[in-house]
Tab-separated table of C-alpha atoms and ligand atoms in Angstrom:
chain	number	residue	atom	x	y	z
A	1	UNK	CA	0.000	0.000	0.000
A	2	UNK	CA	1.216	3.491	-0.826
A	3	UNK	CA	2.866	5.212	2.114
A	4	UNK	CA	2.163	8.883	2.829
A	5	UNK	CA	3.692	11.486	5.129
A	6	UNK	CA	1.617	14.581	5.951
A	7	UNK	CA	3.136	17.942	6.939
A	8	UNK	CA	1.048	20.358	8.999
A	9	UNK	CA	1.422	23.603	10.932
A	10	UNK	CA	-1.945	23.994	12.633
A	11	UNK	CA	-5.303	22.439	13.358
A	12	UNK	CA	-4.904	19.726	10.716
A	13	UNK	CA	-8.473	19.379	9.510
A	14	UNK	CA	-7.288	18.400	6.022
A	15	UNK	CA	-4.961	15.854	7.594
A	16	UNK	CA	-7.930	14.537	9.579
A	17	UNK	CA	-9.978	14.193	6.383
A	18	UNK	CA	-7.193	12.075	4.880
A	19	UNK	CA	-6.914	9.930	8.006
A	20	UNK	CA	-10.695	9.455	8.078
A	21	UNK	CA	-10.776	8.411	4.414
A	22	UNK	CA	-7.903	5.972	4.939
A	23	UNK	CA	-9.660	4.593	8.012
A	24	UNK	CA	-12.953	4.230	6.128
A	25	UNK	CA	-11.220	2.301	3.360
A	26	UNK	CA	-12.037	4.875	0.666
A	27	UNK	CA	-8.403	5.993	0.438
A	28	UNK	CA	-6.041	3.058	-0.044
A	29	UNK	CA	-2.946	4.561	1.580
A	30	UNK	CA	-1.084	4.155	4.839
A	31	UNK	CA	-0.371	7.428	6.634
A	32	UNK	CA	3.084	6.559	7.941
A	33	UNK	CA	3.690	9.785	9.842
A	34	UNK	CA	2.604	13.343	10.515
A	35	UNK	CA	5.254	16.048	10.823
A	36	UNK	CA	4.812	19.593	12.088
A	37	UNK	CA	7.077	22.607	12.254
A	38	UNK	CA	5.408	23.705	15.511
A	39	UNK	CA	4.932	21.680	18.654
A	40	UNK	CA	1.602	23.446	19.305
A	41	UNK	CA	0.054	22.331	16.003
A	42	UNK	CA	-3.350	21.028	17.054
A	43	UNK	CA	-3.306	18.331	14.387
A	44	UNK	CA	-0.502	16.500	16.202
A	45	UNK	CA	-2.941	15.377	18.891
A	46	UNK	CA	-5.476	14.275	16.306
A	47	UNK	CA	-2.841	12.208	14.513
A	48	UNK	CA	-1.566	10.650	17.724
A	49	UNK	CA	-5.134	9.770	18.748
A	50	UNK	CA	-5.402	7.906	15.432
A	51	UNK	CA	-2.226	5.977	16.248
A	52	UNK	CA	-0.113	7.788	13.651
A	53	UNK	CA	3.502	8.554	14.624
A	54	UNK	CA	4.225	12.278	14.883
A	55	UNK	CA	7.426	14.318	14.805
A	56	UNK	CA	8.121	18.020	15.328
A	57	UNK	CA	10.866	19.776	13.390
A	58	UNK	CA	10.731	23.270	14.878
A	59	UNK	CA	11.864	25.816	12.297
A	60	UNK	CA	12.992	28.178	15.077
A	61	UNK	CA	15.739	25.760	16.026
A	62	UNK	CA	17.539	26.244	12.711
A	63	UNK	CA	19.763	29.124	11.656
A	64	UNK	CA	18.906	28.919	7.975
A	65	UNK	CA	16.051	27.782	5.769
A	66	UNK	CA	18.409	25.234	4.194
A	67	UNK	CA	19.182	23.701	7.594
A	68	UNK	CA	15.469	23.440	8.397
A	69	UNK	CA	14.702	21.933	5.007
A	70	UNK	CA	17.465	19.351	5.478
A	71	UNK	CA	16.179	18.369	8.924
A	72	UNK	CA	12.636	18.119	7.597
A	73	UNK	CA	13.817	15.946	4.691
A	74	UNK	CA	15.620	13.645	7.128
A	75	UNK	CA	12.470	13.338	9.245
A	76	UNK	CA	10.343	12.652	6.162
A	77	UNK	CA	12.745	10.122	4.662
A	78	UNK	CA	12.800	8.146	7.928
A	79	UNK	CA	9.256	7.078	6.946
A	80	UNK	CA	10.258	6.249	3.322
A	81	UNK	CA	7.028	7.740	1.939
A	82	UNK	CA	5.861	7.430	-1.661
A	83	UNK	CA	4.048	10.760	-1.360
A	84	UNK	CA	4.519	13.874	0.772
A	85	UNK	CA	1.322	15.821	1.434
A	86	UNK	CA	1.372	19.460	2.576
A	87	UNK	CA	-1.825	20.082	4.534
A	88	UNK	CA	-1.828	23.581	5.969
A	89	UNK	CA	1.971	23.565	6.193
A	90	UNK	CA	2.877	27.221	6.572
A	91	UNK	CA	6.618	27.260	5.851
A	92	UNK	CA	8.070	27.954	2.438
A	93	UNK	CA	10.231	25.034	1.348
A	94	UNK	CA	13.377	25.778	-0.661
A	95	UNK	CA	13.984	24.861	-4.275
A	96	UNK	CA	16.432	22.044	-3.451
A	97	UNK	CA	13.900	20.438	-1.089
A	98	UNK	CA	11.128	20.727	-3.657
A	99	UNK	CA	13.277	19.285	-6.457
A	100	UNK	CA	14.215	16.350	-4.212
A	101	UNK	CA	10.515	15.368	-3.984
A	102	UNK	CA	9.639	16.208	-7.584
A	103	UNK	CA	6.414	14.493	-8.647
A	104	UNK	CA	5.628	13.226	-5.158
A	105	UNK	CA	5.008	16.455	-3.223
A	106	UNK	CA	1.513	17.954	-3.299
A	107	UNK	CA	-0.228	20.892	-1.632
A	108	UNK	CA	-3.745	22.147	-1.058
A	109	UNK	CA	-4.370	25.866	-1.396
A	110	UNK	CA	-7.584	27.716	-0.462
A	111	UNK	CA	-8.165	29.506	-3.757
A	112	UNK	CA	-8.676	28.747	-7.415
A	113	UNK	CA	-5.060	29.058	-8.461
A	114	UNK	CA	-3.490	30.920	-10.151
A	115	UNK	CA	-5.763	33.472	-8.463
A	116	UNK	CA	-4.785	34.442	-4.927
A	117	UNK	CA	-1.546	32.626	-4.153
A	118	UNK	CA	-0.162	33.348	-0.681
A	119	UNK	CA	-2.038	34.258	2.482
A	120	UNK	CA	-5.497	35.667	3.332
A	121	UNK	CA	-7.088	34.215	0.211
A	122	UNK	CA	-10.682	34.502	1.409
A	123	UNK	CA	-10.383	38.152	2.439
A	124	UNK	CA	-8.714	38.955	-0.877
A	125	UNK	CA	-11.419	37.129	-2.832
A	126	UNK	CA	-14.071	39.158	-1.003
A	127	UNK	CA	-12.190	42.398	-1.573
A	128	UNK	CA	-11.961	41.668	-5.303
A	129	UNK	CA	-15.671	40.876	-5.484
A	130	UNK	CA	-15.170	37.541	-7.239
A	131	UNK	CA	-18.337	35.483	-7.583
A	132	UNK	CA	-16.591	32.110	-7.617
A	133	UNK	CA	-13.882	31.003	-5.214
A	134	UNK	CA	-12.553	27.594	-4.211
A	135	UNK	CA	-9.529	25.429	-3.614
A	136	UNK	CA	-6.798	23.708	-5.570
A	137	UNK	CA	-4.654	20.611	-5.127
A	138	UNK	CA	-1.412	20.853	-7.073
A	139	UNK	CA	2.035	19.391	-7.404
A	140	UNK	CA	4.556	21.618	-5.676
A	141	UNK	CA	7.196	23.511	-7.633
A	142	UNK	CA	9.758	25.962	-6.243
A	143	UNK	CA	7.342	28.851	-6.953
A	144	UNK	CA	4.964	29.533	-4.063
A	145	UNK	CA	1.443	28.114	-4.573
A	146	UNK	CA	2.255	27.257	-8.134
A	147	UNK	CA	2.579	23.984	-9.961
A	148	UNK	CA	0.661	21.528	-12.099
A	149	UNK	CA	-2.975	21.513	-10.983
A	150	UNK	CA	-4.423	18.125	-10.051
A	151	UNK	CA	-7.981	19.127	-9.193
A	152	UNK	CA	-10.033	22.140	-8.130
A	153	UNK	CA	-13.390	22.668	-6.498
A	154	UNK	CA	-15.399	25.862	-6.862
A	155	UNK	CA	-17.887	27.462	-4.478
A	156	UNK	CA	-20.107	30.520	-4.942
A	157	UNK	CA	-19.327	33.729	-3.103
A	158	UNK	CA	-22.636	34.800	-1.589
A	159	UNK	CA	-23.898	38.265	-0.760
A	160	UNK	CA	-23.235	38.834	2.913
A	161	UNK	CA	-20.340	36.399	3.094
A	162	UNK	CA	-17.694	37.135	5.688
A	163	UNK	CA	-14.161	35.802	5.562
A	164	UNK	CA	-15.292	33.112	8.023
A	165	UNK	CA	-18.387	31.943	6.129
A	166	UNK	CA	-16.481	31.829	2.859
A	167	UNK	CA	-13.555	29.984	4.468
A	168	UNK	CA	-15.930	27.388	5.910
A	169	UNK	CA	-17.579	26.823	2.512
A	170	UNK	CA	-14.175	26.334	0.867
A	171	UNK	CA	-12.861	24.126	3.688
A	172	UNK	CA	-15.779	21.723	3.292
A	173	UNK	CA	-14.688	21.286	-0.330
A	174	UNK	CA	-11.032	20.872	0.672
A	175	UNK	CA	-12.023	17.933	2.851
A	176	UNK	CA	-13.535	16.204	-0.186
A	177	UNK	CA	-10.872	17.224	-2.650
A	178	UNK	CA	-7.661	16.188	-0.902
A	179	UNK	CA	-8.626	12.531	-0.298
A	180	UNK	CA	-9.721	12.353	-3.944
A	181	UNK	CA	-6.420	13.740	-5.245
A	182	UNK	CA	-4.382	11.424	-2.998
A	183	UNK	CA	-6.496	8.483	-4.136
A	184	UNK	CA	-5.819	9.321	-7.786
A	185	UNK	CA	-2.096	9.480	-6.993
A	186	UNK	CA	-2.247	6.155	-5.135
A	187	UNK	CA	-3.985	4.568	-8.121
A	188	UNK	CA	-1.169	5.741	-10.392
A	189	UNK	CA	-3.621	7.749	-12.501
A	190	UNK	CA	-1.844	11.115	-12.413
A	191	UNK	CA	0.642	11.792	-15.180
A	192	UNK	CA	2.618	14.936	-15.774
A	193	UNK	CA	2.557	15.816	-19.433
A	194	UNK	CA	4.173	19.019	-20.727
A	195	UNK	CA	3.817	20.622	-17.313
A	196	UNK	CA	0.152	19.711	-16.952
A	197	UNK	CA	-1.570	16.905	-15.070
A	198	UNK	CA	-3.405	14.240	-17.026
A	199	UNK	CA	-5.868	11.992	-15.174
A	200	UNK	CA	-6.050	8.493	-16.612
A	201	UNK	CA	-9.372	6.612	-16.709
A	202	UNK	CA	-11.602	9.570	-15.733
A	203	UNK	CA	-14.659	7.385	-16.280
A	204	UNK	CA	-13.870	5.796	-12.901
A	205	UNK	CA	-15.068	8.995	-11.234
A	206	UNK	CA	-18.279	10.924	-11.448
A	207	UNK	CA	-19.346	14.249	-10.042
A	208	UNK	CA	-19.092	17.916	-10.842
A	209	UNK	CA	-15.430	18.474	-10.125
A	210	UNK	CA	-13.265	20.787	-12.123
A	211	UNK	CA	-10.967	17.912	-13.026
A	212	UNK	CA	-7.732	18.074	-14.976
A	213	UNK	CA	-7.321	17.412	-18.646
A	214	UNK	CA	-8.295	13.775	-18.968
A	215	UNK	CA	-7.245	10.748	-20.923
A	216	UNK	CA	-9.264	7.607	-21.611
A	217	UNK	CA	-6.203	5.417	-21.087
B	301	LIG	C1	-6.445	25.099	4.630
B	301	LIG	O1	-7.366	26.058	4.208
B	301	LIG	C2	-5.413	24.845	3.564
B	301	LIG	O2	-5.922	24.928	2.270
B	301	LIG	C3	-4.429	25.954	3.801
B	301	LIG	O3	-4.371	26.087	5.195
B	301	LIG	C4	-5.577	25.621	5.774
B	301	LIG	C5	-5.188	24.560	6.726
B	301	LIG	O4	-6.287	24.057	7.453
B	301	LIG	N1	-3.168	25.673	3.171
B	301	LIG	P1	-6.141	22.725	8.264
B	301	LIG	O5	-4.903	22.839	9.146
B	301	LIG	O6	-6.016	21.587	7.289
B	301	LIG	O7	-7.391	22.651	9.081
C-alpha cells in the first residue's frame, strides 16, 4: 500500500480528512507519519489519537532555511514515503527540497489558483468581489502556490459572506478534494505531461469536479 507522510502547521483538519478516508477504506494509503514545524500544532494530537507517529521539526531551532529543510527531509525520509502531502503547512520550502521530492510532493491551497496565491485568500477574494472562489490541489514547484494543478473545487461567493463563512464553505470542499487527489495518486492515474496533469481513466469517477485534462487510457 502506498505510504504517505503529511506535513502540517496547525489544526490539521485536512490531515484529519485524509486519516478518516484511509480509516474508512475509501483511500487506499497508509499514513506513515505526521510532521509539524510547531509543537503546538493542534493536528498532532489528532494524529496521535489515530495511532499515527508524529514528529516536530521546529523551524525556530535552525539558523537557515536550508538547515530546516534538510532536517525536515531527514524526518520525512525516515518514513520512506511514496508521497509527501502538505496540509496547511505554513513554511516555504526551498527549491532544493522541492526538487528532491519532484512528482511526489503535493499541496492544497484555499483559492482557485493561479488566483490568490499566498495568504489571506478569502479576504482577498471578497475584496476583489469575485463570484466564484474555491480550492486547488497541485504538485509543488519551487514557486509559491504554483505547480501543475491536479484538481479544483469551486464554491459561490454569496452576498453577505464574511471571511469566516467563505472559508468554511471552501474548507468543506477541501475535505472532499484532498482525499480524492491522494487516491488518484495512489492509483497511479496522475501523469505529468508538458507541465500539466493528465488523469487516466476519468470514467472511474463521477461528479461535478473541475478535473484536470483527462485521458481515456
Ligand atoms: C487550509 O485552508 C489549507 O488549504 C491551507 O491552510 C488551511 C489549513 O487548514 N493551506 P487545516 O490545518 O487543514 O485545518
